[in-house]
Coordinates of N, CA and C and ligand atoms in Angstrom, one line a residue:
M194 N 66.8 -34.1 -82.5 CA 67.0 -33.0 -81.6 C 67.0 -31.7 -82.4
K195 N 67.6 -31.6 -83.5 CA 67.6 -30.4 -84.4 C 66.2 -30.1 -84.8
K196 N 65.5 -31.2 -85.2 CA 64.2 -31.0 -85.8 C 63.2 -30.4 -84.7
G197 N 63.4 -31.0 -83.5 CA 62.5 -30.5 -82.4 C 62.8 -29.0 -82.1
H198 N 64.0 -28.6 -82.2 CA 64.4 -27.2 -82.0 C 63.7 -26.3 -83.0
A199 N 63.7 -26.7 -84.3 CA 63.1 -25.9 -85.3 C 61.6 -25.8 -85.1
V200 N 60.9 -26.9 -84.7 CA 59.5 -26.8 -84.4 C 59.2 -25.8 -83.3
L201 N 60.1 -25.8 -82.3 CA 59.9 -24.9 -81.1 C 59.9 -23.5 -81.6
I202 N 60.9 -23.2 -82.5 CA 61.0 -21.8 -83.0 C 59.8 -21.4 -83.8
G203 N 59.3 -22.4 -84.6 CA 58.1 -22.1 -85.4 C 56.9 -21.8 -84.5
L204 N 56.8 -22.5 -83.4 CA 55.6 -22.3 -82.5 C 55.8 -20.9 -81.8
T205 N 57.0 -20.5 -81.5 CA 57.2 -19.2 -80.8 C 56.9 -18.1 -81.7
L206 N 57.3 -18.2 -83.0 CA 57.0 -17.1 -84.0 C 55.5 -17.1 -84.2
G207 N 54.9 -18.2 -84.3 CA 53.4 -18.2 -84.5 C 52.7 -17.6 -83.4
A208 N 53.1 -17.8 -82.2 CA 52.4 -17.2 -81.0 C 52.6 -15.7 -81.0
F209 N 53.8 -15.3 -81.5 CA 54.1 -13.8 -81.5 C 53.1 -13.1 -82.5
S210 N 53.0 -13.7 -83.7 CA 52.2 -13.0 -84.7 C 50.7 -13.0 -84.3
L211 N 50.3 -14.0 -83.6 CA 48.9 -14.1 -83.2 C 48.6 -13.1 -82.1
T212 N 49.5 -12.7 -81.3 CA 49.3 -11.7 -80.2 C 49.4 -10.4 -80.8
S213 N 50.5 -9.6 -80.5 CA 50.6 -8.3 -81.0 C 52.0 -7.7 -80.7
M214 N 52.2 -6.5 -81.1 CA 53.4 -5.9 -80.8 C 53.5 -5.6 -79.3
A215 N 52.4 -5.4 -78.6 CA 52.4 -5.0 -77.2 C 53.0 -6.1 -76.4
E216 N 53.9 -5.7 -75.4 CA 54.4 -6.6 -74.4 C 53.2 -6.9 -73.5
E217 N 53.3 -8.1 -72.9 CA 52.3 -8.5 -71.9 C 52.4 -7.6 -70.6
G218 N 51.4 -6.9 -70.3 CA 51.4 -6.1 -69.1 C 50.8 -6.9 -67.9
N219 N 50.5 -6.1 -66.8 CA 49.9 -6.8 -65.7 C 48.4 -6.6 -65.6
G220 N 47.8 -5.8 -66.5 CA 46.4 -5.5 -66.5 C 45.6 -6.5 -67.2
P221 N 44.2 -6.4 -67.2 CA 43.3 -7.3 -67.9 C 43.6 -7.2 -69.4
T222 N 43.2 -8.2 -70.1 CA 43.3 -8.3 -71.5 C 42.0 -8.8 -72.1
A223 N 41.8 -8.5 -73.4 CA 40.6 -8.9 -74.1 C 41.0 -9.2 -75.5
S224 N 40.1 -9.9 -76.2 CA 40.3 -10.1 -77.6 C 39.0 -9.8 -78.4
V225 N 39.2 -9.6 -79.7 CA 38.1 -9.3 -80.6 C 38.3 -10.1 -81.9
E226 N 37.2 -10.6 -82.5 CA 37.2 -11.1 -83.8 C 36.1 -10.3 -84.6
F227 N 36.6 -9.7 -85.7 CA 35.7 -8.9 -86.5 C 35.0 -9.7 -87.6
V228 N 33.7 -9.5 -87.7 CA 32.9 -10.0 -88.8 C 32.3 -8.9 -89.7
D229 N 32.2 -9.2 -91.0 CA 31.6 -8.2 -91.9 C 30.1 -8.4 -92.0
N230 N 29.4 -7.7 -92.9 CA 28.0 -7.7 -93.0 C 27.4 -9.0 -93.5
H231 N 28.3 -9.9 -94.0 CA 27.9 -11.3 -94.4 C 28.2 -12.3 -93.3
G232 N 28.8 -11.8 -92.1 CA 29.1 -12.7 -91.1 C 30.5 -13.4 -91.3
E233 N 31.2 -13.0 -92.3 CA 32.6 -13.5 -92.6 C 33.6 -12.8 -91.6
V234 N 34.6 -13.6 -91.2 CA 35.6 -13.1 -90.3 C 36.6 -12.2 -91.2
V235 N 36.8 -11.0 -90.8 CA 37.6 -10.0 -91.5 C 38.7 -9.4 -90.7
G236 N 39.0 -10.0 -89.5 CA 40.0 -9.4 -88.7 C 40.0 -9.9 -87.3
E237 N 41.1 -9.6 -86.5 CA 41.1 -10.0 -85.1 C 42.0 -8.9 -84.4
G238 N 41.8 -8.9 -83.1 CA 42.6 -7.9 -82.3 C 42.7 -8.3 -80.9
T239 N 43.6 -7.5 -80.2 CA 43.7 -7.6 -78.8 C 43.6 -6.3 -78.1
I240 N 43.2 -6.3 -76.8 CA 43.1 -5.1 -76.0 C 43.8 -5.3 -74.7
D241 N 44.8 -4.5 -74.4 CA 45.6 -4.6 -73.2 C 45.4 -3.4 -72.4
Q242 N 45.1 -3.6 -71.1 CA 44.9 -2.5 -70.2 C 46.1 -2.1 -69.5
G243 N 46.5 -0.8 -69.5 CA 47.6 -0.2 -68.7 C 47.0 0.7 -67.7
P244 N 47.9 1.4 -66.9 CA 47.4 2.2 -65.8 C 46.6 3.4 -66.3
A245 N 46.7 3.8 -67.5 CA 46.0 5.0 -67.9 C 45.0 4.8 -69.1
G246 N 44.7 3.6 -69.4 CA 43.8 3.3 -70.5 C 44.1 2.0 -71.2
V247 N 43.6 1.8 -72.4 CA 43.8 0.6 -73.1 C 44.5 0.8 -74.5
V248 N 45.4 -0.2 -74.7 CA 46.1 -0.3 -76.0 C 45.3 -1.3 -76.9
L249 N 44.9 -0.9 -78.1 CA 44.2 -1.7 -79.0 C 45.1 -2.0 -80.2
N250 N 45.2 -3.3 -80.5 CA 45.9 -3.8 -81.7 C 45.0 -4.6 -82.5
F251 N 44.9 -4.3 -83.8 CA 44.1 -5.2 -84.6 C 44.6 -5.3 -86.0
S252 N 44.3 -6.4 -86.7 CA 44.6 -6.6 -88.1 C 43.3 -6.9 -88.9
I253 N 43.3 -6.3 -90.1 CA 42.1 -6.5 -90.9 C 42.5 -7.1 -92.2
D254 N 41.6 -8.0 -92.7 CA 41.9 -8.5 -94.1 C 40.5 -8.8 -94.7
G255 N 40.2 -7.9 -95.7 CA 38.9 -8.2 -96.4 C 37.9 -7.0 -96.4
L256 N 38.4 -5.8 -96.1 CA 37.5 -4.6 -96.2 C 37.9 -3.8 -97.4
D257 N 36.9 -2.9 -97.8 CA 37.2 -2.0 -99.0 C 38.3 -1.0 -98.6
E258 N 39.1 -0.6 -99.6 CA 40.1 0.4 -99.4 C 39.6 1.7 -99.0
G259 N 40.4 2.4 -98.1 CA 40.0 3.7 -97.7 C 40.1 4.0 -96.2
W260 N 40.0 5.2 -95.9 CA 39.9 5.6 -94.5 C 38.7 5.1 -93.8
K261 N 38.8 4.5 -92.6 CA 37.7 4.0 -91.9 C 37.7 4.5 -90.5
A262 N 36.4 4.8 -90.0 CA 36.3 5.1 -88.5 C 36.2 3.7 -87.8
I263 N 36.7 3.8 -86.6 CA 36.4 2.6 -85.6 C 36.1 3.3 -84.3
H264 N 35.1 2.7 -83.6 CA 34.7 3.2 -82.3 C 34.4 2.0 -81.4
I265 N 34.4 2.3 -80.1 CA 33.9 1.3 -79.1 C 32.4 1.6 -78.9
H266 N 31.6 0.6 -79.3 CA 30.2 0.8 -79.1 C 29.7 0.1 -77.8
G267 N 28.6 0.6 -77.3 CA 28.3 0.3 -75.9 C 27.7 -1.1 -75.6
V268 N 27.3 -1.9 -76.6 CA 26.7 -3.2 -76.4 C 27.5 -4.3 -77.1
G269 N 27.8 -5.3 -76.4 CA 28.7 -6.4 -76.9 C 28.0 -7.4 -77.7
T270 N 27.3 -7.0 -78.8 CA 26.7 -8.0 -79.7 C 27.0 -7.6 -81.2
C271 N 27.3 -8.6 -82.0 CA 27.6 -8.3 -83.4 C 26.8 -9.4 -84.3
E272 N 25.7 -9.9 -83.7 CA 25.0 -11.0 -84.4 C 24.2 -10.5 -85.5
D273 N 23.8 -9.2 -85.5 CA 22.9 -8.7 -86.5 C 23.7 -8.1 -87.7
H274 N 24.6 -9.0 -88.2 CA 25.5 -8.4 -89.3 C 24.7 -8.0 -90.5
E275 N 23.6 -8.7 -90.9 CA 22.9 -8.3 -92.1 C 22.1 -7.0 -91.8
E276 N 21.8 -6.7 -90.6 CA 21.0 -5.5 -90.3 C 22.0 -4.3 -90.0
G277 N 23.3 -4.5 -90.2 CA 24.2 -3.4 -90.0 C 24.7 -3.2 -88.6
F278 N 24.6 -4.2 -87.8 CA 25.2 -4.1 -86.4 C 24.6 -3.0 -85.6
Q279 N 23.3 -2.7 -85.8 CA 22.6 -1.7 -85.0 C 22.5 -2.1 -83.5
A280 N 22.5 -3.4 -83.2 CA 22.4 -3.9 -81.9 C 23.6 -3.6 -81.0
S281 N 24.7 -3.1 -81.6 CA 25.8 -2.7 -80.8 C 25.6 -1.4 -80.2
G282 N 24.5 -0.7 -80.5 CA 24.2 0.6 -79.9 C 25.0 1.7 -80.3
G283 N 25.0 2.8 -79.5 CA 25.8 4.0 -79.7 C 27.2 3.8 -79.1
H284 N 28.0 4.9 -79.0 CA 29.3 4.8 -78.5 C 29.3 4.6 -77.0
L285 N 30.3 3.8 -76.5 CA 30.6 3.7 -75.0 C 30.7 5.2 -74.5
N286 N 29.8 5.5 -73.6 CA 29.7 7.0 -73.2 C 29.1 7.2 -71.9
P287 N 29.7 6.7 -70.8 CA 29.1 6.8 -69.5 C 29.0 8.3 -69.0
D288 N 29.8 9.2 -69.5 CA 29.7 10.6 -69.1 C 28.7 11.4 -69.9
D289 N 28.1 10.8 -70.9 CA 27.1 11.6 -71.7 C 27.8 12.7 -72.4
S290 N 29.1 12.5 -72.9 CA 29.8 13.5 -73.6 C 29.3 13.5 -75.1
E291 N 29.6 14.6 -75.8 CA 29.3 14.6 -77.2 C 30.4 13.9 -77.9
H292 N 30.1 13.5 -79.2 CA 31.1 12.7 -80.0 C 32.1 13.6 -80.6
G293 N 33.4 13.2 -80.7 CA 34.3 13.8 -81.5 C 35.5 14.4 -80.8
F294 N 36.7 14.0 -81.3 CA 38.0 14.6 -80.7 C 38.1 16.1 -81.0
L295 N 37.5 16.6 -82.0 CA 37.6 18.0 -82.3 C 36.4 18.8 -81.8
N296 N 35.5 18.1 -81.1 CA 34.3 18.8 -80.5 C 34.6 19.4 -79.2
P297 N 34.3 20.7 -78.9 CA 34.6 21.3 -77.6 C 33.9 20.5 -76.5
D298 N 32.8 19.8 -76.8 CA 32.1 19.1 -75.7 C 32.3 17.6 -75.8
G299 N 33.4 17.2 -76.5 CA 33.8 15.8 -76.7 C 35.1 15.6 -76.0
P300 N 35.7 14.4 -76.3 CA 35.1 13.2 -77.0 C 34.3 12.3 -76.0
D301 N 33.6 11.4 -76.6 CA 33.0 10.4 -75.7 C 34.0 9.2 -75.5
A302 N 33.7 8.3 -74.6 CA 34.7 7.3 -74.2 C 35.0 6.4 -75.4
G303 N 34.1 6.2 -76.3 CA 34.3 5.2 -77.4 C 35.0 5.8 -78.6
D304 N 35.3 7.0 -78.6 CA 36.0 7.6 -79.8 C 37.4 7.1 -80.0
L305 N 37.7 6.9 -81.3 CA 39.1 6.4 -81.6 C 39.5 7.1 -82.9
P306 N 40.8 7.2 -83.2 CA 41.3 7.7 -84.5 C 40.8 6.8 -85.7
N307 N 40.9 7.4 -86.9 CA 40.6 6.7 -88.1 C 41.9 5.8 -88.5
F308 N 41.7 4.8 -89.3 CA 42.8 4.1 -89.9 C 42.5 3.8 -91.4
Y309 N 43.6 3.4 -92.1 CA 43.5 3.2 -93.5 C 43.6 1.7 -93.9
V310 N 42.6 1.3 -94.7 CA 42.6 0.0 -95.3 C 43.3 0.0 -96.7
H311 N 44.3 -0.7 -96.9 CA 45.1 -0.7 -98.2 C 44.2 -1.3 -99.3
S312 N 44.8 -1.2 -100.6 CA 44.0 -1.7 -101.7 C 43.8 -3.2 -101.7
D313 N 44.7 -3.9 -101.0 CA 44.5 -5.4 -100.9 C 43.5 -5.7 -99.7
G314 N 42.9 -4.7 -99.1 CA 41.9 -5.0 -98.1 C 42.4 -5.2 -96.7
S315 N 43.8 -5.0 -96.5 CA 44.4 -5.2 -95.2 C 44.7 -3.9 -94.5
A316 N 44.8 -4.1 -93.2 CA 45.3 -3.0 -92.3 C 45.9 -3.6 -91.1
M317 N 46.9 -2.9 -90.5 CA 47.5 -3.3 -89.2 C 47.4 -2.0 -88.4
V318 N 46.9 -2.1 -87.2 CA 46.6 -0.8 -86.5 C 46.9 -1.0 -85.0
E319 N 47.5 0.1 -84.4 CA 47.6 0.2 -83.0 C 47.0 1.5 -82.5
M320 N 46.2 1.5 -81.5 CA 45.6 2.7 -81.0 C 45.7 2.7 -79.4
F321 N 45.5 3.9 -78.8 CA 45.4 4.0 -77.4 C 44.2 4.9 -77.0
N322 N 43.5 4.4 -76.0 CA 42.3 5.2 -75.6 C 42.4 5.3 -74.0
E323 N 42.5 6.6 -73.6 CA 42.7 6.8 -72.1 C 41.3 7.2 -71.5
R324 N 40.2 6.8 -72.2 CA 38.9 7.1 -71.6 C 38.1 5.8 -71.4
A325 N 38.8 4.6 -71.5 CA 38.1 3.3 -71.4 C 39.1 2.3 -70.7
S326 N 38.5 1.3 -70.1 CA 39.3 0.2 -69.5 C 38.4 -1.1 -69.6
L327 N 39.1 -2.1 -69.2 CA 38.4 -3.4 -69.2 C 37.8 -3.8 -67.8
D328 N 38.1 -3.0 -66.8 CA 37.6 -3.3 -65.5 C 36.9 -2.1 -64.8
G329 N 36.8 -1.0 -65.5 CA 36.1 0.2 -64.9 C 37.1 1.1 -64.2
S330 N 38.4 0.8 -64.1 CA 39.3 1.6 -63.3 C 39.7 2.9 -64.0
V331 N 39.5 2.9 -65.3 CA 39.7 4.2 -66.1 C 38.5 4.4 -67.0
G332 N 37.8 5.5 -66.9 CA 36.7 5.8 -67.8 C 35.7 4.8 -68.0
G333 N 35.2 4.6 -69.2 CA 34.1 3.6 -69.5 C 34.6 2.2 -69.4
N334 N 33.7 1.4 -68.8 CA 34.1 -0.1 -68.6 C 33.6 -0.8 -69.8
M335 N 34.6 -1.3 -70.6 CA 34.2 -2.1 -71.8 C 33.6 -3.4 -71.5
L336 N 33.8 -3.9 -70.3 CA 33.3 -5.3 -70.0 C 32.3 -5.1 -68.9
D337 N 31.4 -4.1 -68.9 CA 30.3 -4.0 -68.0 C 29.2 -5.0 -68.4
D338 N 28.1 -5.0 -67.7 CA 27.1 -6.0 -67.9 C 26.7 -6.3 -69.3
D339 N 26.5 -5.2 -70.2 CA 26.2 -5.5 -71.6 C 27.4 -5.5 -72.5
G340 N 28.6 -5.4 -71.9 CA 29.8 -5.5 -72.7 C 30.0 -4.4 -73.7
S341 N 30.8 -4.6 -74.7 CA 31.0 -3.6 -75.7 C 31.5 -4.3 -77.0
A342 N 31.6 -3.5 -78.1 CA 32.0 -4.0 -79.4 C 32.8 -3.0 -80.1
L343 N 33.9 -3.4 -80.8 CA 34.6 -2.5 -81.7 C 33.9 -2.5 -83.1
V344 N 33.4 -1.4 -83.5 CA 32.7 -1.3 -84.8 C 33.4 -0.4 -85.8
I345 N 33.6 -1.0 -87.0 CA 34.3 -0.3 -88.1 C 33.2 0.3 -89.1
H346 N 33.4 1.5 -89.5 CA 32.4 2.2 -90.4 C 33.0 2.3 -91.8
E347 N 32.1 2.5 -92.8 CA 32.6 2.5 -94.2 C 33.4 3.7 -94.5
N348 N 33.2 4.8 -93.8 CA 33.9 6.1 -94.0 C 34.6 6.5 -92.8
P349 N 35.5 7.5 -93.0 CA 36.2 8.1 -91.8 C 35.3 8.9 -90.9
D350 N 35.8 9.1 -89.7 CA 35.1 10.0 -88.7 C 35.6 11.4 -88.9
D351 N 34.7 12.4 -89.0 CA 35.1 13.8 -89.1 C 35.4 14.4 -87.7
H352 N 35.3 13.6 -86.6 CA 35.6 13.9 -85.3 C 34.8 15.1 -84.7
M353 N 33.6 15.4 -85.3 CA 32.8 16.5 -84.9 C 31.3 16.2 -85.0
S354 N 30.8 15.6 -86.1 CA 29.4 15.5 -86.3 C 28.8 14.5 -85.3
Q355 N 27.5 14.7 -84.9 CA 26.8 13.8 -84.0 C 26.0 12.9 -84.8
P356 N 25.8 11.6 -84.4 CA 26.4 11.1 -83.2 C 27.7 10.3 -83.4
I357 N 28.0 10.0 -84.7 CA 29.2 9.1 -85.0 C 30.1 9.7 -86.0
G358 N 30.2 11.0 -86.1 CA 31.2 11.6 -86.9 C 31.0 11.5 -88.4
G359 N 29.7 11.2 -88.8 CA 29.4 11.1 -90.3 C 30.1 9.9 -90.9
A360 N 30.3 8.9 -90.1 CA 31.1 7.7 -90.6 C 30.4 6.7 -91.4
G361 N 29.0 6.9 -91.5 CA 28.3 6.0 -92.4 C 28.0 4.6 -91.8
A362 N 27.7 3.7 -92.7 CA 27.3 2.3 -92.4 C 28.4 1.6 -91.6
R363 N 27.9 0.6 -90.8 CA 28.8 -0.2 -89.9 C 29.1 -1.5 -90.8
V364 N 30.4 -1.6 -91.1 CA 30.8 -2.6 -92.1 C 31.5 -3.8 -91.4
A365 N 31.9 -3.6 -90.1 CA 32.5 -4.8 -89.4 C 32.3 -4.5 -87.9
C366 N 32.3 -5.6 -87.2 CA 32.0 -5.6 -85.8 C 32.7 -6.7 -85.0
G367 N 33.2 -6.4 -83.9 CA 33.9 -7.5 -83.1 C 33.5 -7.3 -81.6
V368 N 32.9 -8.3 -81.0 CA 32.6 -8.3 -79.6 C 33.9 -8.3 -78.8
V369 N 34.0 -7.5 -77.8 CA 35.1 -7.5 -76.9 C 34.9 -8.6 -75.9
Q370 N 35.9 -9.6 -75.9 CA 35.8 -10.8 -75.1 C 36.9 -10.8 -74.1
G371 N 36.5 -10.7 -72.8 CA 37.5 -10.7 -71.7 C 38.2 -12.0 -71.6
G372 N 39.4 -11.8 -70.9 CA 40.2 -13.0 -70.6 C 41.2 -13.4 -71.6
Ligands
CU84 CU1 31.0 3.6 -84.5
ZN85 ZN1 31.7 9.0 -80.3

């Protein structure tokens, strides 16, 4: 009996760490698995939709240290890892806005803050985006016909330059998978 109890606790803790800090809401959810330019898995994440946008939670393990840009790109494919994930297209941008939080004509729907990868290659990140959703009810629809992908760049976003804030090469990519 005692042993069974311990196993149950272990399973509960395991499930918690696999999901995220976010409480389960009523809106749609999605998940992401990031791969690098070699096709190796370097992270995972969840996306939870609320009434005003989406909460993104992700963890990274295996990227180079430093500030990184991350964006929602408009096509849900990450298969071309050796070619630098160009197939994921530009930013999710149904309004044809300019790129950048600091741009007077921005931001586009796919813009997100930068995050920092530690010297051990890891990062734990939570972000909120009020210009995107998983069902089209708020801003850009991440799960439209061609889907979307979260793309991490080698450098940080300057939140101004076109088209992607001077963030450089695409070093990791995760297809947004509904359900
Ligand atoms: Cu990008
Ligand atoms: Zn952008």
